[in-house]
């Protein structure tokens, strides 16, 4: 089966006479119209928002939704599109993975981190576009964002696998996701979008 992709679902409508539903979603900044079974539409229990989706194409070239799973995150369509445009190479997959991680955070003491990153556009943009280092790991545009997501996914999955409590798993997720966010502040304070080396670099391996 095809690999799941992240899309923004604009609408799902059930067919009037057939056991099907029509799904309109945004992918790669394009609006796509697809068909799905009524059962698949009913089981997903939502009509719009961020979702992971598996699609295919029938012999007539129609887009068919094979599977769909909503990502429950307080984010608007406008915010999602803006984040995709912020990301290097307009990477919907990374943005979707980031928002999916944030959707796991439910502990009230940790929710301010979610609110902060989604509502501070200047910080969010630099976090998504910055390099992770000067000449070390992930030293390319968007490297910090990619590295942060990879570390958070690994931390959260391992914590769940080891049977830690929800609060421990979520604390690990938030800590991992933002463990390097301080790297953007030299550039932020200098009103500069280009990566600026700071004291944190001195603790890296030689580069």
Tab-separated table of N, CA and C in Angstrom, residues 119-186:
chain	number	residue	atom	x	y	z
A	119	UNK	N	1.743	30.074	18.202
A	119	UNK	CA	1.245	31.451	18.183
A	119	UNK	C	2.347	32.510	18.161
A	120	UNK	N	3.598	32.085	18.054
A	120	UNK	CA	4.714	33.020	17.931
A	120	UNK	C	5.346	32.815	16.553
A	121	UNK	N	4.792	33.525	15.577
A	121	UNK	CA	5.146	33.291	14.182
A	121	UNK	C	6.628	33.485	13.902
A	122	UNK	N	7.230	34.507	14.498
A	122	UNK	CA	8.640	34.796	14.245
A	122	UNK	C	9.526	33.660	14.752
A	123	UNK	N	9.217	33.163	15.953
A	123	UNK	CA	9.967	32.044	16.527
A	123	UNK	C	9.730	30.778	15.710
A	124	UNK	N	8.482	30.514	15.384
A	124	UNK	CA	8.133	29.318	14.628
A	124	UNK	C	8.839	29.282	13.274
A	125	UNK	N	8.848	30.413	12.580
A	125	UNK	CA	9.468	30.468	11.253
A	125	UNK	C	10.961	30.151	11.329
A	126	UNK	N	11.666	30.753	12.291
A	126	UNK	CA	13.095	30.472	12.432
A	126	UNK	C	13.347	29.030	12.869
A	127	UNK	N	12.512	28.523	13.768
A	127	UNK	CA	12.635	27.136	14.224
A	127	UNK	C	12.502	26.169	13.046
A	128	UNK	N	11.630	26.496	12.115
A	128	UNK	CA	11.372	25.607	10.985
A	128	UNK	C	12.413	25.744	9.876
A	129	UNK	N	13.054	26.891	9.769
A	129	UNK	CA	13.945	27.141	8.627
A	129	UNK	C	15.443	27.084	8.978
A	130	UNK	N	15.780	27.105	10.256
A	130	UNK	CA	17.184	27.212	10.651
A	130	UNK	C	17.954	25.910	10.455
A	131	UNK	N	19.263	26.055	10.285
A	131	UNK	CA	20.155	24.909	10.351
A	131	UNK	C	20.255	24.441	11.801
A	132	UNK	N	20.622	23.184	11.994
A	132	UNK	CA	20.783	22.668	13.356
A	132	UNK	C	22.178	22.950	13.901
A	133	UNK	N	23.127	23.194	13.013
A	133	UNK	CA	24.492	23.483	13.443
A	133	UNK	C	25.216	24.203	12.312
A	134	UNK	N	26.431	24.663	12.619
A	134	UNK	CA	27.192	25.413	11.627
A	134	UNK	C	27.823	24.480	10.597
A	135	UNK	N	28.606	23.503	11.077
A	135	UNK	CA	29.226	22.541	10.158
A	135	UNK	C	29.212	21.138	10.763
A	136	UNK	N	28.136	20.848	11.512
A	136	UNK	CA	28.045	19.536	12.158
A	136	UNK	C	26.774	18.858	11.635
A	137	UNK	N	25.968	18.249	12.480
A	137	UNK	CA	24.802	17.498	12.001
A	137	UNK	C	23.683	18.436	11.537
A	138	UNK	N	22.948	17.999	10.522
A	138	UNK	CA	21.777	18.724	10.010
A	138	UNK	C	22.107	20.198	9.710
A	139	UNK	N	23.257	20.424	9.101
A	139	UNK	CA	23.693	21.803	8.843
A	139	UNK	C	23.186	22.286	7.479
A	140	UNK	N	21.869	22.288	7.338
A	140	UNK	CA	21.219	22.764	6.114
A	140	UNK	C	19.892	23.398	6.491
A	141	UNK	N	19.336	24.191	5.585
A	141	UNK	CA	18.069	24.867	5.866
A	141	UNK	C	17.009	23.850	6.263
A	142	UNK	N	16.323	24.109	7.362
A	142	UNK	CA	15.310	23.189	7.851
A	142	UNK	C	15.872	22.049	8.681
A	143	UNK	N	17.204	22.017	8.852
A	143	UNK	CA	17.832	20.921	9.588
A	143	UNK	C	17.447	20.870	11.054
A	144	UNK	N	17.300	22.048	11.679
A	144	UNK	CA	16.916	22.089	13.091
A	144	UNK	C	15.526	21.501	13.294
A	145	UNK	N	14.602	21.848	12.422
A	145	UNK	CA	13.226	21.347	12.496
A	145	UNK	C	13.205	19.834	12.315
A	146	UNK	N	13.905	19.361	11.295
A	146	UNK	CA	13.949	17.921	11.018
A	146	UNK	C	14.583	17.152	12.173
A	147	UNK	N	15.709	17.643	12.669
A	147	UNK	CA	16.400	16.992	13.790
A	147	UNK	C	15.520	16.951	15.035
A	148	UNK	N	14.846	18.051	15.332
A	148	UNK	CA	13.994	18.130	16.516
A	148	UNK	C	12.848	17.122	16.437
A	149	UNK	N	12.245	16.995	15.266
A	149	UNK	CA	11.148	16.042	15.068
A	149	UNK	C	11.650	14.609	15.224
A	150	UNK	N	12.795	14.315	14.629
A	150	UNK	CA	13.351	12.959	14.722
A	150	UNK	C	13.626	12.572	16.175
A	151	UNK	N	14.221	13.486	16.942
A	151	UNK	CA	14.539	13.203	18.349
A	151	UNK	C	13.259	13.032	19.166
A	152	UNK	N	12.255	13.881	18.898
A	152	UNK	CA	10.990	13.798	19.645
A	152	UNK	C	10.242	12.506	19.329
A	153	UNK	N	10.213	12.114	18.068
A	153	UNK	CA	9.539	10.859	17.701
A	153	UNK	C	10.204	9.670	18.379
A	154	UNK	N	11.527	9.634	18.332
A	154	UNK	CA	12.262	8.531	18.947
A	154	UNK	C	12.041	8.497	20.456
A	155	UNK	N	12.097	9.672	21.098
A	155	UNK	CA	11.914	9.750	22.549
A	155	UNK	C	10.521	9.280	22.956
A	156	UNK	N	9.506	9.781	22.254
A	156	UNK	CA	8.124	9.442	22.610
A	156	UNK	C	7.839	7.956	22.380
A	157	UNK	N	8.278	7.435	21.247
A	157	UNK	CA	8.040	6.021	20.934
A	157	UNK	C	8.742	5.111	21.939
A	158	UNK	N	9.977	5.455	22.289
A	158	UNK	CA	10.714	4.630	23.262
A	158	UNK	C	10.076	4.698	24.645
A	159	UNK	N	9.619	5.896	25.024
A	159	UNK	CA	8.978	6.039	26.334
A	159	UNK	C	7.690	5.221	26.404
A	160	UNK	N	6.902	5.250	25.328
A	160	UNK	CA	5.671	4.445	25.285
A	160	UNK	C	6.011	2.949	25.340
A	161	UNK	N	7.017	2.558	24.566
A	161	UNK	CA	7.412	1.148	24.505
A	161	UNK	C	7.884	0.641	25.872
A	162	UNK	N	8.542	1.512	26.636
A	162	UNK	CA	9.064	1.124	27.944
A	162	UNK	C	8.018	1.224	29.051
A	163	UNK	N	6.794	1.650	28.691
A	163	UNK	CA	5.699	1.659	29.646
A	163	UNK	C	5.661	2.840	30.594
A	164	UNK	N	6.280	3.946	30.224
A	164	UNK	CA	6.228	5.127	31.082
A	164	UNK	C	4.816	5.718	31.089
A	165	UNK	N	4.523	6.498	32.100
A	165	UNK	CA	3.207	7.128	32.234
A	165	UNK	C	3.014	8.178	31.146
A	166	UNK	N	1.758	8.614	30.971
A	166	UNK	CA	1.459	9.636	29.964
A	166	UNK	C	2.244	10.917	30.213
A	167	UNK	N	2.287	11.341	31.476
A	167	UNK	CA	2.987	12.596	31.777
A	167	UNK	C	4.487	12.466	31.512
A	168	UNK	N	5.057	11.302	31.770
A	168	UNK	CA	6.480	11.092	31.488
A	168	UNK	C	6.733	11.064	29.982
A	169	UNK	N	5.858	10.386	29.247
A	169	UNK	CA	6.006	10.318	27.789
A	169	UNK	C	5.889	11.702	27.163
A	170	UNK	N	4.912	12.475	27.625
A	170	UNK	CA	4.688	13.802	27.060
A	170	UNK	C	5.783	14.785	27.462
A	171	UNK	N	6.284	14.654	28.688
A	171	UNK	CA	7.392	15.511	29.120
A	171	UNK	C	8.628	15.238	28.269
A	172	UNK	N	8.896	13.973	28.024
A	172	UNK	CA	10.021	13.605	27.161
A	172	UNK	C	9.844	14.129	25.753
A	173	UNK	N	8.612	14.045	25.243
A	173	UNK	CA	8.324	14.548	23.894
A	173	UNK	C	8.609	16.045	23.789
A	174	UNK	N	8.063	16.823	24.726
A	174	UNK	CA	8.236	18.283	24.692
A	174	UNK	C	9.707	18.654	24.861
A	175	UNK	N	10.383	17.991	25.793
A	175	UNK	CA	11.800	18.281	26.024
A	175	UNK	C	12.623	17.979	24.776
A	176	UNK	N	12.324	16.857	24.124
A	176	UNK	CA	13.068	16.470	22.931
A	176	UNK	C	12.774	17.411	21.764
A	177	UNK	N	11.503	17.776	21.610
A	177	UNK	CA	11.110	18.604	20.475
A	177	UNK	C	11.747	19.990	20.529
A	178	UNK	N	11.923	20.507	21.738
A	178	UNK	CA	12.443	21.872	21.867
A	178	UNK	C	13.835	21.930	22.506
A	179	UNK	N	14.554	20.796	22.497
A	179	UNK	CA	15.843	20.760	23.187
A	179	UNK	C	16.874	21.685	22.547
A	180	UNK	N	16.719	22.035	21.282
A	180	UNK	CA	17.687	22.885	20.596
A	180	UNK	C	17.102	24.229	20.170
A	181	UNK	N	15.917	24.567	20.666
A	181	UNK	CA	15.271	25.789	20.179
A	181	UNK	C	16.086	27.041	20.515
A	182	UNK	N	16.914	26.949	21.563
A	182	UNK	CA	17.750	28.088	21.912
A	182	UNK	C	18.725	28.480	20.816
A	183	UNK	N	18.999	27.561	19.876
A	183	UNK	CA	19.929	27.859	18.791
A	183	UNK	C	19.426	28.960	17.861
A	184	UNK	N	18.129	29.224	17.872
A	184	UNK	CA	17.612	30.254	16.957
A	184	UNK	C	17.717	31.652	17.555
A	185	UNK	N	17.951	31.758	18.863
A	185	UNK	CA	17.842	33.069	19.504
A	185	UNK	C	18.937	34.064	19.127
A	186	UNK	N	20.185	33.646	18.858
A	186	UNK	CA	21.144	34.638	18.353
A	186	UNK	C	20.650	35.307	17.064
